[in-house]
Short mmCIF file of C-alpha atoms and ligand atoms in Angstrom, two decimals:
data_model
loop_
_atom_site.label_atom_id
_atom_site.label_comp_id
_atom_site.label_asym_id
_atom_site.label_seq_id
_atom_site.Cartn_x
_atom_site.Cartn_y
_atom_site.Cartn_z
CA MET A 90 -82.57 55.07 -74.34
CA ALA A 91 -81.44 57.17 -77.44
CA GLY A 92 -81.01 60.40 -77.39
CA SER A 93 -79.81 63.12 -79.29
CA TRP A 94 -75.67 63.82 -79.19
CA HIS A 95 -74.90 66.98 -77.59
CA ILE A 96 -70.64 67.51 -78.15
CA GLY A 97 -68.82 69.58 -75.06
CA VAL A 98 -65.01 70.12 -76.76
CA ILE A 99 -62.62 71.28 -74.66
CA GLY A 100 -59.93 72.96 -76.73
CA GLY A 101 -56.37 72.46 -75.53
CA SER A 102 -53.14 74.64 -76.47
CA GLY A 103 -53.78 76.52 -79.99
CA LEU A 104 -57.27 75.74 -79.79
CA TYR A 105 -58.73 78.60 -78.42
CA ASP A 106 -62.20 78.99 -80.49
CA PRO A 107 -64.30 76.19 -82.13
CA GLY A 108 -64.68 78.15 -85.45
CA THR A 109 -67.50 78.54 -86.89
CA LEU A 110 -70.44 77.19 -85.37
CA ASP A 111 -74.37 77.70 -86.48
CA ASP A 112 -76.04 80.15 -84.39
CA ALA A 113 -73.07 80.60 -81.89
CA GLN A 114 -73.87 82.48 -78.68
CA GLU A 115 -71.71 82.68 -75.59
CA ILE A 116 -73.66 81.63 -72.47
CA PRO A 117 -73.51 82.47 -68.66
CA VAL A 118 -73.20 79.02 -66.88
CA ALA A 119 -71.89 79.39 -63.29
CA SER A 120 -70.73 76.22 -61.53
CA ALA A 121 -70.72 75.28 -57.86
CA PHE A 122 -67.01 74.55 -57.92
CA GLY A 123 -65.94 77.92 -59.33
CA GLU A 124 -64.60 79.81 -62.43
CA PRO A 125 -64.43 77.96 -65.54
CA SER A 126 -61.87 78.42 -67.65
CA GLY A 127 -63.46 81.56 -70.17
CA PRO A 128 -67.01 81.80 -72.10
CA VAL A 129 -68.61 78.64 -72.33
CA ILE A 130 -69.91 78.99 -76.23
CA THR A 131 -72.64 76.73 -78.04
CA GLY A 132 -73.32 76.10 -81.28
CA TRP A 133 -74.38 73.84 -83.99
CA LEU A 134 -72.76 71.81 -86.70
CA ALA A 135 -74.54 69.88 -89.16
CA GLY A 136 -77.17 69.87 -86.88
CA VAL A 137 -75.57 68.52 -83.99
CA ARG A 138 -75.17 70.60 -80.79
CA PHE A 139 -71.54 71.53 -79.38
CA THR A 140 -70.66 73.18 -76.45
CA PHE A 141 -67.17 74.53 -76.81
CA ILE A 142 -64.27 75.75 -73.67
CA ALA A 143 -61.09 76.97 -74.26
CA ARG A 144 -58.48 75.04 -71.30
CA HIS A 145 -56.19 77.75 -70.49
CA GLY A 146 -58.68 80.36 -71.03
CA PRO A 147 -58.96 83.41 -73.96
CA GLY A 148 -55.17 83.94 -74.34
CA HIS A 149 -53.75 81.25 -72.75
CA ARG A 150 -53.41 82.99 -69.31
CA LEU A 151 -54.33 79.77 -66.76
CA SER A 152 -51.18 77.07 -66.59
CA PRO A 153 -51.94 72.99 -66.33
CA SER A 154 -51.42 73.44 -63.00
CA HIS A 155 -54.55 76.79 -62.31
CA VAL A 156 -57.14 75.43 -65.15
CA ASN A 157 -59.85 74.54 -62.68
CA TYR A 158 -61.02 71.33 -64.03
CA ARG A 159 -63.86 70.49 -61.77
CA ALA A 160 -65.52 73.99 -63.18
CA ASN A 161 -64.73 72.94 -66.54
CA ILE A 162 -66.79 70.01 -66.50
CA ASP A 163 -69.41 70.97 -64.02
CA VAL A 164 -70.25 73.67 -67.32
CA LEU A 165 -70.17 71.05 -69.89
CA LYS A 166 -72.90 68.63 -67.53
CA ARG A 167 -74.85 72.09 -66.66
CA CYS A 168 -75.43 72.66 -70.56
CA GLY A 169 -76.84 69.26 -71.12
CA VAL A 170 -73.68 67.67 -73.06
CA THR A 171 -73.48 64.24 -73.65
CA ASP A 172 -69.77 63.20 -74.59
CA VAL A 173 -67.11 65.40 -73.91
CA LEU A 174 -63.95 65.24 -76.41
CA ALA A 175 -60.78 67.01 -75.53
CA ILE A 176 -58.22 67.91 -77.57
CA SER A 177 -54.61 68.23 -76.33
CA ALA A 178 -50.97 69.01 -77.52
CA VAL A 179 -48.58 66.58 -76.37
CA GLY A 180 -45.22 65.55 -77.45
CA SER A 181 -44.16 62.18 -78.96
CA LEU A 182 -42.41 59.31 -76.82
CA ALA A 183 -42.53 57.23 -80.07
CA GLU A 184 -41.15 57.12 -83.23
CA ASP A 185 -43.56 56.26 -85.45
CA ILE A 186 -45.72 59.00 -83.90
CA ALA A 187 -44.69 61.83 -85.75
CA PRO A 188 -45.51 65.37 -84.94
CA GLY A 189 -48.44 66.47 -87.26
CA SER A 190 -50.22 63.07 -86.25
CA PHE A 191 -53.21 62.61 -84.17
CA VAL A 192 -53.54 59.73 -81.56
CA ALA A 193 -56.93 58.72 -80.41
CA VAL A 194 -55.32 58.08 -76.77
CA ASP A 195 -57.01 55.33 -74.76
CA GLN A 196 -54.83 55.15 -71.62
CA PHE A 197 -53.20 57.35 -68.97
CA ILE A 198 -50.67 57.25 -66.62
CA ASP A 199 -51.53 60.45 -63.61
CA ARG A 200 -47.80 61.49 -62.56
CA THR A 201 -49.45 65.33 -61.44
CA ALA A 202 -48.74 66.42 -57.97
CA GLY A 203 -51.44 65.35 -56.15
CA THR A 204 -52.48 69.23 -55.68
CA ARG A 205 -55.18 69.89 -57.99
CA ALA A 206 -58.72 69.20 -56.86
CA ARG A 207 -59.51 65.86 -58.89
CA SER A 208 -62.73 64.89 -57.46
CA PHE A 209 -66.63 65.80 -57.52
CA PHE A 210 -66.69 63.63 -54.19
CA GLY A 211 -65.69 64.13 -50.43
CA ASP A 212 -67.57 66.32 -48.22
CA GLY A 213 -69.83 64.30 -46.40
CA VAL A 214 -70.63 62.41 -50.22
CA VAL A 215 -67.95 59.83 -50.80
CA ALA A 216 -68.12 57.73 -54.35
CA HIS A 217 -65.49 55.52 -56.03
CA VAL A 218 -66.35 55.27 -60.14
CA PRO A 219 -64.37 52.67 -61.62
CA MET A 220 -61.18 53.96 -63.96
CA ALA A 221 -60.25 50.77 -65.71
CA ASP A 222 -61.17 51.96 -69.51
CA PRO A 223 -61.35 55.70 -68.91
CA VAL A 224 -61.17 56.47 -72.42
CA CYS A 225 -64.80 56.33 -74.39
CA PRO A 226 -64.17 53.35 -77.17
CA ARG A 227 -67.44 54.90 -79.04
CA LEU A 228 -66.64 58.41 -79.03
CA SER A 229 -63.33 57.64 -79.71
CA ALA A 230 -63.33 55.66 -82.20
CA LEU A 231 -65.85 58.19 -84.06
CA ALA A 232 -63.18 61.25 -83.55
CA ALA A 233 -60.61 58.87 -84.51
CA ASP A 234 -62.56 58.31 -87.76
CA ALA A 235 -63.40 62.46 -88.34
CA ALA A 236 -59.93 63.33 -88.06
CA GLN A 237 -59.06 60.63 -90.67
CA GLY A 238 -62.06 61.64 -92.36
CA ALA A 239 -60.57 65.53 -92.26
CA GLY A 240 -56.77 64.17 -93.60
CA ALA A 241 -55.19 63.95 -90.43
CA THR A 242 -53.08 60.88 -90.03
CA VAL A 243 -54.45 58.80 -86.46
CA HIS A 244 -52.83 56.45 -84.50
CA ARG A 245 -55.53 54.45 -82.80
CA GLY A 246 -54.75 53.64 -78.96
CA GLY A 247 -51.91 54.64 -76.89
CA THR A 248 -51.48 55.73 -73.09
CA TYR A 249 -51.04 59.21 -72.17
CA LEU A 250 -48.38 59.71 -69.47
CA VAL A 251 -49.66 63.40 -67.49
CA ILE A 252 -47.12 65.52 -65.94
CA GLU A 253 -47.78 68.39 -63.73
CA GLY A 254 -45.51 70.93 -65.89
CA PRO A 255 -45.02 73.61 -66.53
CA GLN A 256 -41.96 72.38 -67.27
CA PHE A 257 -40.87 69.81 -69.70
CA SER A 258 -39.29 66.62 -68.68
CA THR A 259 -35.90 66.24 -68.48
CA ARG A 260 -34.59 63.36 -70.57
CA ALA A 261 -34.10 60.64 -67.60
CA GLU A 262 -37.91 60.98 -67.00
CA SER A 263 -38.90 61.10 -70.57
CA ARG A 264 -36.81 58.10 -71.13
CA LEU A 265 -38.42 55.75 -68.05
CA TYR A 266 -41.71 57.11 -69.69
CA ARG A 267 -41.34 54.79 -72.63
CA GLN A 268 -39.62 51.83 -70.93
CA TRP A 269 -43.16 52.43 -68.86
CA GLY A 270 -45.08 52.05 -72.57
CA ALA A 271 -46.43 55.95 -72.54
CA LYS A 272 -47.01 56.60 -76.40
CA VAL A 273 -47.54 60.61 -75.93
CA ILE A 274 -46.72 63.03 -73.20
CA GLY A 275 -48.51 66.45 -71.40
CA MET A 276 -49.88 68.05 -68.59
CA THR A 277 -53.98 68.18 -68.54
CA ALA A 278 -55.59 65.36 -69.08
CA MET A 279 -55.75 64.62 -65.57
CA PRO A 280 -57.30 64.91 -63.68
CA GLU A 281 -60.02 66.09 -66.48
CA ALA A 282 -60.43 62.13 -67.32
CA ARG A 283 -61.45 61.01 -63.93
CA LEU A 284 -64.21 64.73 -63.53
CA ALA A 285 -65.84 63.60 -66.28
CA ARG A 286 -66.38 60.22 -65.42
CA GLU A 287 -67.81 60.93 -62.17
CA ALA A 288 -70.13 63.27 -64.11
CA GLU A 289 -70.79 60.61 -66.09
CA LEU A 290 -69.72 61.99 -69.50
CA PRO A 291 -68.33 59.67 -71.77
CA TYR A 292 -64.52 61.11 -72.80
CA ALA A 293 -62.20 60.72 -75.11
CA LEU A 294 -58.84 62.88 -76.57
CA LEU A 295 -57.53 63.18 -79.61
CA ALA A 296 -53.76 64.57 -78.80
CA MET A 297 -52.00 66.27 -81.53
CA VAL A 298 -48.44 65.60 -81.33
CA THR A 299 -46.39 69.16 -81.80
CA ASP A 300 -42.58 67.57 -80.87
CA TYR A 301 -40.74 64.09 -79.72
CA ASP A 302 -40.09 65.39 -76.19
CA CYS A 303 -35.96 65.39 -75.24
CA TRP A 304 -35.58 61.23 -75.25
CA ARG A 305 -33.93 60.77 -78.59
CA GLU A 306 -30.66 60.68 -78.79
CA ALA A 307 -29.81 63.59 -81.51
CA GLY A 308 -30.01 66.00 -78.38
CA GLU A 309 -32.58 67.68 -78.95
CA SER A 310 -35.01 69.06 -76.63
CA VAL A 311 -38.37 70.67 -76.46
CA ASP A 312 -38.89 74.04 -78.01
CA MET A 313 -41.67 76.14 -77.38
CA SER A 314 -41.07 77.95 -81.18
CA ALA A 315 -41.38 74.53 -82.89
CA ILE A 316 -44.56 73.44 -80.72
CA LEU A 317 -46.42 76.51 -81.45
CA LYS A 318 -45.71 76.21 -85.23
CA VAL A 319 -47.37 72.51 -85.34
CA MET A 320 -50.14 73.88 -83.13
CA GLN A 321 -50.69 76.58 -85.54
CA ALA A 322 -51.17 74.09 -88.16
CA ASN A 323 -52.88 71.37 -86.02
CA ALA A 324 -55.68 73.87 -84.93
CA GLY A 325 -57.33 74.32 -88.88
CA LEU A 326 -57.29 70.30 -88.88
CA ALA A 327 -58.83 70.01 -85.15
CA ARG A 328 -61.81 72.44 -86.61
CA GLN A 329 -62.40 70.22 -89.61
CA THR A 330 -62.11 67.23 -87.62
CA LEU A 331 -65.46 68.87 -85.57
CA ALA A 332 -67.32 69.44 -88.51
CA ALA A 333 -66.59 65.60 -89.78
CA LEU A 334 -67.71 64.10 -86.51
CA ALA A 335 -70.82 66.13 -86.81
CA GLN A 336 -71.49 64.82 -90.04
CA SER A 337 -70.37 61.10 -89.11
CA LEU A 338 -72.50 60.80 -85.78
CA PRO A 339 -75.59 58.32 -85.71
CA PRO A 340 -78.69 60.46 -85.49
CA ASP A 341 -79.75 58.60 -82.29
CA ARG A 342 -77.07 58.54 -79.74
CA ALA A 343 -77.24 54.63 -77.53
CA ALA A 344 -76.87 54.96 -74.14
CA SER A 345 -73.27 54.20 -72.79
CA PRO A 346 -72.63 52.69 -69.40
CA ILE A 347 -70.96 55.56 -68.57
CA ASP A 348 -73.73 57.79 -68.68
CA ALA A 349 -74.68 55.60 -65.54
CA ALA A 350 -70.87 55.52 -64.05
CA LEU A 351 -72.18 56.37 -60.56
CA ASP A 352 -74.69 53.70 -60.26
CA HIS A 353 -72.48 51.46 -58.61
CA ALA A 354 -70.35 54.04 -57.02
CA MET A 355 -71.45 55.57 -54.06
CA ALA A 356 -70.34 54.90 -50.52
CA THR A 357 -72.55 57.13 -48.63
CA PRO A 358 -76.13 56.30 -49.20
CA ARG A 359 -78.00 58.91 -49.58
CA SER A 360 -79.97 59.51 -46.57
CA HIS A 361 -76.38 60.25 -45.12
CA TRP A 362 -75.47 62.71 -48.26
CA ASP A 363 -74.46 66.06 -46.55
CA PRO A 364 -76.77 68.74 -47.73
CA ALA A 365 -74.55 71.45 -48.96
CA THR A 366 -72.59 68.85 -50.77
CA SER A 367 -75.53 67.15 -52.95
CA ALA A 368 -76.64 71.07 -53.42
CA ARG A 369 -73.14 71.34 -55.24
CA LEU A 370 -73.03 68.33 -56.81
CA ASP A 371 -77.29 69.04 -58.80
CA ALA A 372 -75.59 68.69 -61.89
CA VAL A 373 -73.16 66.08 -61.50
CA ALA A 374 -75.22 63.87 -59.64
CA GLY A 375 -78.43 65.04 -60.74
CA ARG A 376 -79.02 61.93 -61.96
CA LEU A 377 -79.49 60.43 -58.79
CA LEU A 378 -80.91 63.47 -57.32
CA LYS A 379 -83.98 62.83 -59.04
CA ILE A 380 -84.36 59.12 -58.44
CA ALA A 381 -86.24 58.81 -54.54
CA PRO A 382 -83.64 58.07 -52.14
C1 LIG B 1069 -47.92 74.31 -75.12
S1 LIG B 1069 -46.83 72.97 -74.70
C2 LIG B 1069 -47.86 72.78 -72.88
C3 LIG B 1069 -49.07 72.44 -73.09
O1 LIG B 1069 -49.72 72.22 -74.39
C4 LIG B 1069 -50.60 71.25 -74.23
O2 LIG B 1069 -51.51 71.97 -73.19
P1 LIG B 1069 -53.14 71.10 -73.86
O3 LIG B 1069 -53.15 69.86 -73.04
O4 LIG B 1069 -54.44 72.04 -73.17
O5 LIG B 1069 -53.13 71.45 -75.11
C5 LIG B 1069 -49.72 70.87 -72.54
O6 LIG B 1069 -50.29 69.56 -71.70
C6 LIG B 1069 -48.89 71.51 -72.00
O7 LIG B 1069 -50.26 72.25 -70.84
N1 LIG B 1070 -43.31 67.23 -74.67
C1 LIG B 1070 -44.59 67.53 -74.45
N2 LIG B 1070 -44.64 67.60 -72.68
C2 LIG B 1070 -45.62 67.70 -72.02
N3 LIG B 1070 -46.59 68.48 -72.80
C3 LIG B 1070 -46.70 69.18 -73.72
N4 LIG B 1070 -47.20 69.37 -74.63
C4 LIG B 1070 -46.86 69.35 -75.92
N5 LIG B 1070 -45.46 69.36 -75.90
C5 LIG B 1070 -45.57 68.47 -74.44
#
């Protein structure tokens, strides 16, 4: 069934506000999963609704390990977002992916420490969603086209290696990740992408390349001051990408298979759902809760 687009944007390092949105307002949205990273801003661009949240919060006070990824996705779902576009600063693991360019990521390798809450499920309601293709190809292509239209150099496809951080990698790690075929490295895409899938939200990630990490022979290492310079230049381009995306979205949003990701994922029959857990899942699994058990 076709409907309207409502794009949720998660702004990463350097992107702490969405730029000018028509009718922008901060809306109070509480999550059953705790505090989101910061204010939720909603508004319009070219007649398309956008709702924005800054991943590290105002003033970048949350480290990658302390972002409440569940609350962020849950509040976007509660706002009625249909699709999530994540924007992230990353290091490049490939010579041809230069700082300043963008990568429309299509795969992830998760090397986080396992301490981040990475599922909405458990506690008496068990689900296993497929993650073989973690990125929505439609949203990713639209975002890549929009970034290109805004003037960015865009690489389509590439694996994002997610480390726990907050320290950058050692050279041995960085070189190992290249052997694994990863193209970019960052600290935040997991569990964000997993949670978006559980919430039946098509997810795409536009990675803004800020550095070459530390794998190159020349001996340079990653340096926050160099990263900050690239991030400042990229933030404007990211906002222009949102404007270009709004202009280019098809007028109607055709349904995506990801909108029904939970259909074949539930291990626990509805009759056995824990009542407290199902109350917390009123947004994430709201579609299933509306169907008679
Ligand atoms: C500022 S460099 C390290 C920092 O930037 C990235 O965050 P985000 O994905 O939110 O843009 C990276 O993952 C680290 O958290
Ligand atoms: N080299 C790098 N490693 C991890 N996260 C990053 N974010 C930006 N550059 C990065």
